[in-house]
């Protein structure tokens, strides 16, 4: 009997191809595998359908084919209280939050992790494109996935480092194309299924219409930085720094981009040109830092790389502690469209060190 034969793994299964292949690989490695589907959202989508029902049907099909037990757990209240209410609060304040990061911290790697332990699991596994490493001292590391186009470490920087000790990421060593190929070879029901998009656990929606169900529209002015009114908006909550689409501002010259917001005045500032100087800053301040290592952050100041959005290349920077939990992040090159309440995530090579919530552009 191998070590794996004596270990039980709960796989968080979403009904997608990545978690399906994660379950398959773990069973092949000899683990006792349990599939667990999370129901986190009960509202109907724009077509009057409950997306979670069809997702669970796919989970059942995959688990039956793999001959592993499966369960559905209800985290609707946990998701609403721990993620969605925070999401709405941030938008009401005119910020641009990232619900996927909070969702991973509060639901997948807290509520689901605790539920897996209740079921007697030694490990929790997910279909994330990241890897877990170990230091010489036995401390867990969060590493980038080997597929640079799918690496999801940006979204996982806030999970508890101790929880990471008991988490497996079976597809983190693979390219997405390899995952699709494996799913097709074994005839998994999710082999050709498109990747999920949109808000974590809610899915792809017309964002303005969706947000409008929960936030009252507050029309106001689009203004240039010099105070010229150039159009009307539906509310500052619907716009983020660097946004082009949705302004509907016509006229001659280059396209208009959102460069700032004044929530108190209900004004969205816009300027023309994708490279307008007001879109760029060479530093930011951040709070609510979270570090993977139980030891906390490296000794400051320290140099590393960082990214302020998921699809961005790593950027050279220096991090200095200002006061308390506040950090000053100074970049070697000016960064475009730094958005308040998004996350800045720190790296040394393939190691994700942690991250923080952006408090302000520039030095506040």
mmCIF file of C-alpha atoms in Angstrom:
data_model
loop_
_atom_site.group_PDB
_atom_site.id
_atom_site.type_symbol
_atom_site.label_atom_id
_atom_site.label_comp_id
_atom_site.label_asym_id
_atom_site.label_seq_id
_atom_site.Cartn_x
_atom_site.Cartn_y
_atom_site.Cartn_z
ATOM 1 C CA UNK A 1 0.000 0.000 0.000
ATOM 2 C CA UNK A 2 1.402 3.397 -1.010
ATOM 3 C CA UNK A 3 1.283 6.500 1.169
ATOM 4 C CA UNK A 4 -1.419 7.908 -1.092
ATOM 5 C CA UNK A 5 -3.610 4.830 -0.545
ATOM 6 C CA UNK A 6 -3.948 5.761 3.101
ATOM 7 C CA UNK A 7 -4.802 9.419 2.444
ATOM 8 C CA UNK A 8 -8.182 10.988 1.690
ATOM 9 C CA UNK A 9 -8.534 14.056 -0.541
ATOM 10 C CA UNK A 10 -11.616 16.223 -0.945
ATOM 11 C CA UNK A 11 -11.574 17.873 -4.360
ATOM 12 C CA UNK A 12 -13.471 21.135 -4.696
ATOM 13 C CA UNK A 13 -15.349 20.477 -7.948
ATOM 14 C CA UNK A 14 -16.957 23.322 -9.854
ATOM 15 C CA UNK A 15 -18.283 21.423 -12.850
ATOM 16 C CA UNK A 16 -15.346 22.603 -14.964
ATOM 17 C CA UNK A 17 -12.582 20.707 -16.731
ATOM 18 C CA UNK A 18 -9.759 21.738 -14.370
ATOM 19 C CA UNK A 19 -11.278 20.348 -11.166
ATOM 20 C CA UNK A 20 -12.487 17.273 -13.084
ATOM 21 C CA UNK A 21 -8.955 16.459 -14.210
ATOM 22 C CA UNK A 22 -7.639 17.227 -10.704
ATOM 23 C CA UNK A 23 -9.941 14.501 -9.325
ATOM 24 C CA UNK A 24 -8.882 12.078 -12.072
ATOM 25 C CA UNK A 25 -5.156 12.618 -11.461
ATOM 26 C CA UNK A 26 -5.474 12.196 -7.709
ATOM 27 C CA UNK A 27 -7.361 8.932 -8.108
ATOM 28 C CA UNK A 28 -4.669 7.691 -10.488
ATOM 29 C CA UNK A 29 -2.066 8.576 -7.853
ATOM 30 C CA UNK A 30 -3.817 6.293 -5.383
ATOM 31 C CA UNK A 31 -5.616 8.734 -3.108
ATOM 32 C CA UNK A 32 -9.116 8.111 -1.760
ATOM 33 C CA UNK A 33 -10.933 10.910 -3.577
ATOM 34 C CA UNK A 34 -14.200 12.637 -2.659
ATOM 35 C CA UNK A 35 -15.790 15.201 -4.972
ATOM 36 C CA UNK A 36 -17.380 18.186 -3.261
ATOM 37 C CA UNK A 37 -19.510 20.786 -5.038
ATOM 38 C CA UNK A 38 -20.142 24.164 -3.447
ATOM 39 C CA UNK A 39 -23.475 25.906 -3.936
ATOM 40 C CA UNK A 40 -22.776 29.548 -3.193
ATOM 41 C CA UNK A 41 -25.373 31.461 -5.201
ATOM 42 C CA UNK A 42 -29.126 30.863 -5.571
ATOM 43 C CA UNK A 43 -30.240 33.810 -7.690
ATOM 44 C CA UNK A 44 -31.343 33.127 -11.287
ATOM 45 C CA UNK A 45 -29.225 34.379 -14.176
ATOM 46 C CA UNK A 46 -30.414 36.628 -17.005
ATOM 47 C CA UNK A 47 -32.001 33.639 -18.779
ATOM 48 C CA UNK A 48 -33.962 32.619 -15.702
ATOM 49 C CA UNK A 49 -31.660 29.673 -15.010
ATOM 50 C CA UNK A 50 -29.884 28.630 -11.803
ATOM 51 C CA UNK A 51 -26.344 28.060 -13.031
ATOM 52 C CA UNK A 52 -25.354 25.964 -10.018
ATOM 53 C CA UNK A 53 -27.850 23.243 -10.958
ATOM 54 C CA UNK A 54 -26.235 22.518 -14.320
ATOM 55 C CA UNK A 55 -22.753 22.765 -12.798
ATOM 56 C CA UNK A 56 -23.636 20.168 -10.180
ATOM 57 C CA UNK A 57 -25.019 17.839 -12.851
ATOM 58 C CA UNK A 58 -21.598 17.932 -14.546
ATOM 59 C CA UNK A 59 -19.899 17.179 -11.231
ATOM 60 C CA UNK A 60 -22.157 14.150 -10.735
ATOM 61 C CA UNK A 61 -21.398 12.878 -14.248
ATOM 62 C CA UNK A 62 -17.634 13.164 -13.727
ATOM 63 C CA UNK A 63 -17.686 11.591 -10.258
ATOM 64 C CA UNK A 64 -19.853 8.713 -11.437
ATOM 65 C CA UNK A 65 -17.473 8.060 -14.306
ATOM 66 C CA UNK A 66 -14.480 8.135 -11.924
ATOM 67 C CA UNK A 67 -16.412 6.000 -9.414
ATOM 68 C CA UNK A 68 -15.814 8.385 -6.535
ATOM 69 C CA UNK A 69 -18.369 9.655 -3.991
ATOM 70 C CA UNK A 70 -19.687 13.169 -4.360
ATOM 71 C CA UNK A 71 -21.445 15.652 -2.114
ATOM 72 C CA UNK A 72 -22.997 19.099 -2.470
ATOM 73 C CA UNK A 73 -22.468 21.619 0.321
ATOM 74 C CA UNK A 74 -24.377 24.880 0.717
ATOM 75 C CA UNK A 75 -22.289 27.968 1.402
ATOM 76 C CA UNK A 76 -24.864 30.520 0.198
ATOM 77 C CA UNK A 77 -24.946 32.343 3.546
ATOM 78 C CA UNK A 78 -21.155 32.251 3.918
ATOM 79 C CA UNK A 79 -20.734 33.628 0.394
ATOM 80 C CA UNK A 80 -23.289 36.392 0.897
ATOM 81 C CA UNK A 81 -21.932 37.439 4.307
ATOM 82 C CA UNK A 82 -18.227 36.967 3.652
ATOM 83 C CA UNK A 83 -17.896 37.954 -0.003
ATOM 84 C CA UNK A 84 -20.902 39.520 -1.700
ATOM 85 C CA UNK A 85 -21.832 42.084 0.959
ATOM 86 C CA UNK A 86 -18.206 43.257 0.977
ATOM 87 C CA UNK A 87 -18.301 43.388 -2.833
ATOM 88 C CA UNK A 88 -21.390 45.643 -2.760
ATOM 89 C CA UNK A 89 -19.987 47.836 0.020
ATOM 90 C CA UNK A 90 -16.852 48.508 -2.007
ATOM 91 C CA UNK A 91 -18.804 49.386 -5.140
ATOM 92 C CA UNK A 92 -21.080 51.711 -3.181
ATOM 93 C CA UNK A 93 -17.939 53.518 -2.034
ATOM 94 C CA UNK A 94 -16.853 53.932 -5.664
ATOM 95 C CA UNK A 95 -14.067 51.353 -5.463
ATOM 96 C CA UNK A 96 -13.225 48.418 -7.723
ATOM 97 C CA UNK A 97 -12.907 45.280 -5.569
ATOM 98 C CA UNK A 98 -11.728 41.852 -6.684
ATOM 99 C CA UNK A 99 -14.257 39.283 -5.388
ATOM 100 C CA UNK A 100 -12.216 36.296 -6.597
ATOM 101 C CA UNK A 101 -9.477 36.970 -4.034
ATOM 102 C CA UNK A 102 -11.936 37.252 -1.148
ATOM 103 C CA UNK A 103 -13.827 34.223 -2.464
ATOM 104 C CA UNK A 104 -10.684 32.096 -2.366
ATOM 105 C CA UNK A 105 -9.785 33.249 1.124
ATOM 106 C CA UNK A 106 -13.236 33.016 2.720
ATOM 107 C CA UNK A 107 -14.951 30.213 0.791
ATOM 108 C CA UNK A 108 -12.627 27.821 -1.034
ATOM 109 C CA UNK A 109 -9.732 27.841 1.429
ATOM 110 C CA UNK A 110 -11.691 28.445 4.619
ATOM 111 C CA UNK A 111 -15.298 27.198 4.512
ATOM 112 C CA UNK A 112 -14.547 24.384 2.054
ATOM 113 C CA UNK A 113 -11.278 23.515 3.805
ATOM 114 C CA UNK A 114 -13.093 23.234 7.141
ATOM 115 C CA UNK A 115 -15.825 21.115 5.555
ATOM 116 C CA UNK A 116 -13.207 18.809 4.015
ATOM 117 C CA UNK A 117 -11.693 18.290 7.449
ATOM 118 C CA UNK A 118 -15.163 17.459 8.817
ATOM 119 C CA UNK A 119 -15.344 14.697 6.214
ATOM 120 C CA UNK A 120 -12.058 13.296 7.490
ATOM 121 C CA UNK A 121 -9.899 14.503 4.601
ATOM 122 C CA UNK A 122 -6.146 14.718 4.909
ATOM 123 C CA UNK A 123 -6.009 17.193 2.036
ATOM 124 C CA UNK A 124 -8.136 19.637 0.092
ATOM 125 C CA UNK A 125 -7.454 19.834 -3.651
ATOM 126 C CA UNK A 126 -8.589 22.326 -6.263
ATOM 127 C CA UNK A 127 -8.172 22.857 -9.981
ATOM 128 C CA UNK A 128 -6.169 26.076 -9.625
ATOM 129 C CA UNK A 129 -3.141 26.620 -11.852
ATOM 130 C CA UNK A 130 -0.647 27.076 -9.030
ATOM 131 C CA UNK A 131 1.864 24.817 -7.296
ATOM 132 C CA UNK A 132 2.855 24.215 -3.696
ATOM 133 C CA UNK A 133 6.520 24.126 -2.807
ATOM 134 C CA UNK A 134 8.333 23.530 0.477
ATOM 135 C CA UNK A 135 11.301 25.384 1.987
ATOM 136 C CA UNK A 136 14.254 23.636 3.615
ATOM 137 C CA UNK A 137 12.546 24.336 6.954
ATOM 138 C CA UNK A 138 9.362 22.583 5.802
ATOM 139 C CA UNK A 139 7.365 25.767 5.248
ATOM 140 C CA UNK A 140 4.839 25.748 2.403
ATOM 141 C CA UNK A 141 5.370 28.029 -0.590
ATOM 142 C CA UNK A 142 2.803 29.204 -3.120
ATOM 143 C CA UNK A 143 4.341 28.933 -6.593
ATOM 144 C CA UNK A 144 3.126 30.089 -9.973
ATOM 145 C CA UNK A 145 1.494 27.498 -12.220
ATOM 146 C CA UNK A 146 3.741 26.231 -15.010
ATOM 147 C CA UNK A 147 1.350 27.531 -17.691
ATOM 148 C CA UNK A 148 2.158 31.274 -17.708
ATOM 149 C CA UNK A 149 -1.108 32.050 -19.463
ATOM 150 C CA UNK A 150 -3.190 30.356 -16.767
ATOM 151 C CA UNK A 151 -1.215 30.983 -13.549
ATOM 152 C CA UNK A 152 -3.713 31.926 -10.805
ATOM 153 C CA UNK A 153 -1.384 32.784 -7.934
ATOM 154 C CA UNK A 154 -2.574 36.408 -8.125
ATOM 155 C CA UNK A 155 -5.964 35.265 -6.817
ATOM 156 C CA UNK A 156 -4.581 33.053 -4.037
ATOM 157 C CA UNK A 157 -2.132 35.363 -2.267
ATOM 158 C CA UNK A 158 -4.475 35.921 0.696
ATOM 159 C CA UNK A 159 -5.010 32.303 1.729
ATOM 160 C CA UNK A 160 -3.666 31.202 5.093
ATOM 161 C CA UNK A 161 -0.163 29.762 4.831
ATOM 162 C CA UNK A 162 -0.981 27.009 7.335
ATOM 163 C CA UNK A 163 -3.969 25.943 5.250
ATOM 164 C CA UNK A 164 -1.602 25.654 2.291
ATOM 165 C CA UNK A 165 0.158 22.798 4.121
ATOM 166 C CA UNK A 166 -2.897 20.616 3.466
ATOM 167 C CA UNK A 167 -3.734 21.655 -0.110
ATOM 168 C CA UNK A 168 -2.914 19.902 -3.381
ATOM 169 C CA UNK A 169 -2.938 21.528 -6.836
ATOM 170 C CA UNK A 170 -2.788 18.627 -9.338
ATOM 171 C CA UNK A 171 -3.068 20.687 -12.547
ATOM 172 C CA UNK A 172 -0.540 23.344 -11.533
ATOM 173 C CA UNK A 173 2.241 21.333 -13.147
ATOM 174 C CA UNK A 174 0.378 21.144 -16.474
ATOM 175 C CA UNK A 175 -0.384 23.338 -19.449
ATOM 176 C CA UNK A 176 -4.064 24.022 -20.070
ATOM 177 C CA UNK A 177 -3.805 22.182 -23.372
ATOM 178 C CA UNK A 178 -2.560 19.096 -21.505
ATOM 179 C CA UNK A 179 -5.512 19.280 -19.117
ATOM 180 C CA UNK A 180 -7.942 19.388 -22.064
ATOM 181 C CA UNK A 181 -6.147 16.459 -23.681
ATOM 182 C CA UNK A 182 -6.325 14.339 -20.526
ATOM 183 C CA UNK A 183 -10.026 15.117 -20.089
ATOM 184 C CA UNK A 184 -10.719 14.098 -23.704
ATOM 185 C CA UNK A 185 -8.646 10.905 -23.469
ATOM 186 C CA UNK A 186 -10.632 9.707 -20.470
ATOM 187 C CA UNK A 187 -13.977 10.842 -21.834
ATOM 188 C CA UNK A 188 -14.784 13.279 -19.026
ATOM 189 C CA UNK A 189 -18.100 15.080 -19.492
ATOM 190 C CA UNK A 190 -16.392 18.450 -19.007
ATOM 191 C CA UNK A 191 -13.617 17.920 -21.586
ATOM 192 C CA UNK A 192 -14.904 20.516 -24.059
ATOM 193 C CA UNK A 193 -16.595 22.806 -21.549
ATOM 194 C CA UNK A 194 -15.650 26.476 -21.803
ATOM 195 C CA UNK A 195 -13.800 28.089 -18.904
ATOM 196 C CA UNK A 196 -15.989 29.972 -16.448
ATOM 197 C CA UNK A 197 -15.845 33.764 -16.571
ATOM 198 C CA UNK A 198 -17.368 36.668 -14.710
ATOM 199 C CA UNK A 199 -17.924 37.167 -10.995
ATOM 200 C CA UNK A 200 -16.770 34.350 -8.713
ATOM 201 C CA UNK A 201 -19.595 31.759 -8.391
ATOM 202 C CA UNK A 202 -22.085 34.119 -10.055
ATOM 203 C CA UNK A 203 -20.762 33.881 -13.587
ATOM 204 C CA UNK A 204 -20.863 36.019 -16.694
ATOM 205 C CA UNK A 205 -23.459 38.777 -16.506
ATOM 206 C CA UNK A 206 -24.244 42.146 -18.006
ATOM 207 C CA UNK A 207 -22.349 43.821 -15.204
ATOM 208 C CA UNK A 208 -24.219 47.128 -15.178
ATOM 209 C CA UNK A 209 -27.609 45.397 -15.145
ATOM 210 C CA UNK A 210 -26.499 42.963 -12.451
ATOM 211 C CA UNK A 211 -25.049 45.639 -10.183
ATOM 212 C CA UNK A 212 -28.156 47.760 -10.785
ATOM 213 C CA UNK A 213 -30.239 45.118 -8.990
ATOM 214 C CA UNK A 214 -28.417 45.922 -5.754
ATOM 215 C CA UNK A 215 -27.208 49.504 -6.108
ATOM 216 C CA UNK A 216 -29.369 52.503 -6.894
ATOM 217 C CA UNK A 217 -28.258 54.385 -9.989
ATOM 218 C CA UNK A 218 -26.875 57.837 -9.255
ATOM 219 C CA UNK A 219 -26.422 59.757 -12.511
ATOM 220 C CA UNK A 220 -23.685 62.369 -12.596
ATOM 221 C CA UNK A 221 -21.188 64.106 -14.844
ATOM 222 C CA UNK A 222 -18.199 62.936 -16.811
ATOM 223 C CA UNK A 223 -15.691 65.764 -16.415
ATOM 224 C CA UNK A 224 -12.179 66.440 -17.621
ATOM 225 C CA UNK A 225 -9.552 67.157 -14.985
ATOM 226 C CA UNK A 226 -10.003 70.839 -15.820
ATOM 227 C CA UNK A 227 -13.694 70.634 -14.920
ATOM 228 C CA UNK A 228 -15.284 70.569 -18.372
ATOM 229 C CA UNK A 229 -18.471 68.477 -18.502
ATOM 230 C CA UNK A 230 -18.312 66.096 -21.474
ATOM 231 C CA UNK A 231 -21.105 63.638 -20.755
ATOM 232 C CA UNK A 232 -23.361 61.887 -18.248
ATOM 233 C CA UNK A 233 -22.795 58.649 -16.334
ATOM 234 C CA UNK A 234 -25.120 56.297 -14.406
ATOM 235 C CA UNK A 235 -23.057 56.212 -11.215
ATOM 236 C CA UNK A 236 -19.402 56.119 -10.182
ATOM 237 C CA UNK A 237 -19.770 52.459 -9.156
ATOM 238 C CA UNK A 238 -19.946 51.366 -12.793
ATOM 239 C CA UNK A 239 -16.527 52.701 -13.804
ATOM 240 C CA UNK A 240 -12.929 51.871 -13.018
ATOM 241 C CA UNK A 241 -9.605 53.562 -13.741
ATOM 242 C CA UNK A 242 -8.425 52.950 -17.301
ATOM 243 C CA UNK A 243 -11.891 51.971 -18.560
ATOM 244 C CA UNK A 244 -12.759 52.885 -22.140
ATOM 245 C CA UNK A 245 -15.943 51.011 -22.926
ATOM 246 C CA UNK A 246 -19.234 52.254 -21.562
ATOM 247 C CA UNK A 247 -18.543 55.987 -21.434
ATOM 248 C CA UNK A 248 -20.422 56.674 -24.698
ATOM 249 C CA UNK A 249 -18.624 60.009 -25.055
ATOM 250 C CA UNK A 250 -18.371 60.994 -28.680
ATOM 251 C CA UNK A 251 -16.732 63.849 -30.512
ATOM 252 C CA UNK A 252 -13.413 64.378 -32.303
ATOM 253 C CA UNK A 253 -10.011 63.151 -31.183
ATOM 254 C CA UNK A 254 -8.862 60.039 -29.378
ATOM 255 C CA UNK A 255 -11.051 57.742 -27.284
ATOM 256 C CA UNK A 256 -11.983 58.763 -23.737
ATOM 257 C CA UNK A 257 -10.665 56.882 -20.719
ATOM 258 C CA UNK A 258 -11.610 57.005 -17.049
ATOM 259 C CA UNK A 259 -8.698 58.596 -15.136
ATOM 260 C CA UNK A 260 -10.252 59.223 -11.715
ATOM 261 C CA UNK A 261 -13.392 59.458 -9.592
ATOM 262 C CA UNK A 262 -14.730 61.902 -7.020
ATOM 263 C CA UNK A 263 -17.320 59.945 -5.070
ATOM 264 C CA UNK A 264 -18.380 62.912 -2.913
ATOM 265 C CA UNK A 265 -19.209 64.987 -6.010
ATOM 266 C CA UNK A 266 -20.451 61.945 -7.980
ATOM 267 C CA UNK A 267 -18.043 62.799 -10.794
ATOM 268 C CA UNK A 268 -16.116 60.456 -13.074
ATOM 269 C CA UNK A 269 -13.005 62.101 -14.531
ATOM 270 C CA UNK A 270 -12.098 61.279 -18.123
ATOM 271 C CA UNK A 271 -9.352 62.276 -20.534
ATOM 272 C CA UNK A 272 -8.579 61.409 -24.129
ATOM 273 C CA UNK A 273 -5.895 58.914 -25.118
ATOM 274 C CA UNK A 274 -4.855 55.516 -23.809
ATOM 275 C CA UNK A 275 -1.500 56.964 -22.727
ATOM 276 C CA UNK A 276 -2.735 60.133 -21.046
ATOM 277 C CA UNK A 277 -0.264 61.078 -18.257
ATOM 278 C CA UNK A 278 -2.998 61.041 -15.602
ATOM 279 C CA UNK A 279 -3.345 57.280 -16.085
ATOM 280 C CA UNK A 280 0.184 56.616 -14.846
ATOM 281 C CA UNK A 281 1.805 56.546 -11.399
ATOM 282 C CA UNK A 282 5.196 55.253 -10.285
ATOM 283 C CA UNK A 283 4.076 54.267 -6.782
ATOM 284 C CA UNK A 284 1.094 53.287 -4.671
ATOM 285 C CA UNK A 285 0.205 52.800 -1.038
ATOM 286 C CA UNK A 286 -1.409 49.578 0.159
ATOM 287 C CA UNK A 287 -2.965 48.179 3.333
ATOM 288 C CA UNK A 288 -4.389 44.892 4.626
ATOM 289 C CA UNK A 289 -1.255 43.013 3.653
ATOM 290 C CA UNK A 290 -1.297 39.228 3.668
ATOM 291 C CA UNK A 291 1.806 37.029 3.572
ATOM 292 C CA UNK A 292 1.983 33.342 2.726
ATOM 293 C CA UNK A 293 4.822 32.692 5.155
ATOM 294 C CA UNK A 294 3.803 32.454 8.830
ATOM 295 C CA UNK A 295 6.941 34.518 9.504
ATOM 296 C CA UNK A 296 5.334 37.478 7.780
ATOM 297 C CA UNK A 297 6.981 39.827 5.265
ATOM 298 C CA UNK A 298 10.689 39.953 4.393
ATOM 299 C CA UNK A 299 12.741 42.584 6.148
ATOM 300 C CA UNK A 300 11.880 45.991 4.665
ATOM 301 C CA UNK A 301 12.694 47.754 2.505
ATOM 302 C CA UNK A 302 13.085 44.942 0.008
ATOM 303 C CA UNK A 303 13.101 44.598 -3.736
ATOM 304 C CA UNK A 304 10.846 42.142 -5.551
ATOM 305 C CA UNK A 305 8.383 42.085 -8.428
ATOM 306 C CA UNK A 306 4.680 42.877 -8.304
ATOM 307 C CA UNK A 307 1.575 43.024 -10.432
ATOM 308 C CA UNK A 308 -1.505 45.209 -9.962
ATOM 309 C CA UNK A 309 -3.810 43.099 -12.138
ATOM 310 C CA UNK A 310 -4.105 39.466 -13.094
ATOM 311 C CA UNK A 311 -2.909 39.563 -16.710
ATOM 312 C CA UNK A 312 -0.017 41.947 -16.108
ATOM 313 C CA UNK A 313 3.646 40.985 -16.401
ATOM 314 C CA UNK A 314 5.628 41.149 -13.165
ATOM 315 C CA UNK A 315 7.035 44.638 -12.506
ATOM 316 C CA UNK A 316 10.222 45.564 -10.626
ATOM 317 C CA UNK A 317 9.505 47.375 -7.375
ATOM 318 C CA UNK A 318 10.719 48.270 -3.891
ATOM 319 C CA UNK A 319 8.451 47.853 -0.866
ATOM 320 C CA UNK A 320 8.790 50.029 2.227
ATOM 321 C CA UNK A 321 6.715 49.907 5.390
ATOM 322 C CA UNK A 322 5.328 53.383 6.079
ATOM 323 C CA UNK A 323 3.429 52.961 9.340
ATOM 324 C CA UNK A 324 1.531 50.085 10.880
ATOM 325 C CA UNK A 325 0.228 47.910 8.055
ATOM 326 C CA UNK A 326 0.643 50.531 5.312
ATOM 327 C CA UNK A 327 3.125 49.821 2.546
ATOM 328 C CA UNK A 328 4.697 52.059 -0.058
ATOM 329 C CA UNK A 329 5.296 50.230 -3.332
ATOM 330 C CA UNK A 330 7.643 52.105 -5.697
ATOM 331 C CA UNK A 331 7.919 50.801 -9.254
ATOM 332 C CA UNK A 332 10.923 51.035 -11.562
ATOM 333 C CA UNK A 333 8.544 52.030 -14.377
ATOM 334 C CA UNK A 334 5.286 54.007 -14.120
ATOM 335 C CA UNK A 335 2.205 51.777 -13.932
ATOM 336 C CA UNK A 336 -0.972 52.354 -15.889
ATOM 337 C CA UNK A 337 -4.441 52.461 -14.311
ATOM 338 C CA UNK A 338 -3.745 51.687 -10.660
ATOM 339 C CA UNK A 339 -7.220 51.057 -9.215
ATOM 340 C CA UNK A 340 -8.145 51.656 -5.589
ATOM 341 C CA UNK A 341 -9.122 48.470 -3.669
ATOM 342 C CA UNK A 342 -7.672 46.152 -6.280
ATOM 343 C CA UNK A 343 -4.763 43.982 -5.119
ATOM 344 C CA UNK A 344 -1.030 44.351 -5.602
ATOM 345 C CA UNK A 345 0.644 40.941 -5.409
ATOM 346 C CA UNK A 346 4.349 40.378 -4.705
ATOM 347 C CA UNK A 347 6.728 37.807 -6.219
ATOM 348 C CA UNK A 348 10.312 36.607 -6.059
ATOM 349 C CA UNK A 349 10.775 34.490 -9.142
ATOM 350 C CA UNK A 350 8.018 31.881 -9.163
ATOM 351 C CA UNK A 351 7.295 32.345 -5.458
ATOM 352 C CA UNK A 352 4.177 34.331 -4.545
ATOM 353 C CA UNK A 353 5.111 36.118 -1.322
ATOM 354 C CA UNK A 354 1.711 37.653 -0.621
ATOM 355 C CA UNK A 355 -0.015 40.901 -1.424
ATOM 356 C CA UNK A 356 -2.058 43.829 -0.191
ATOM 357 C CA UNK A 357 -5.074 45.986 -1.043
ATOM 358 C CA UNK A 358 -4.310 49.178 -2.973
ATOM 359 C CA UNK A 359 -5.209 52.181 -0.841
ATOM 360 C CA UNK A 360 -4.226 54.974 -3.215
ATOM 361 C CA UNK A 361 -2.353 55.842 -6.363
ATOM 362 C CA UNK A 362 0.857 57.739 -5.663
ATOM 363 C CA UNK A 363 1.993 58.574 -2.136
ATOM 364 C CA UNK A 364 -1.065 59.507 -0.086
#
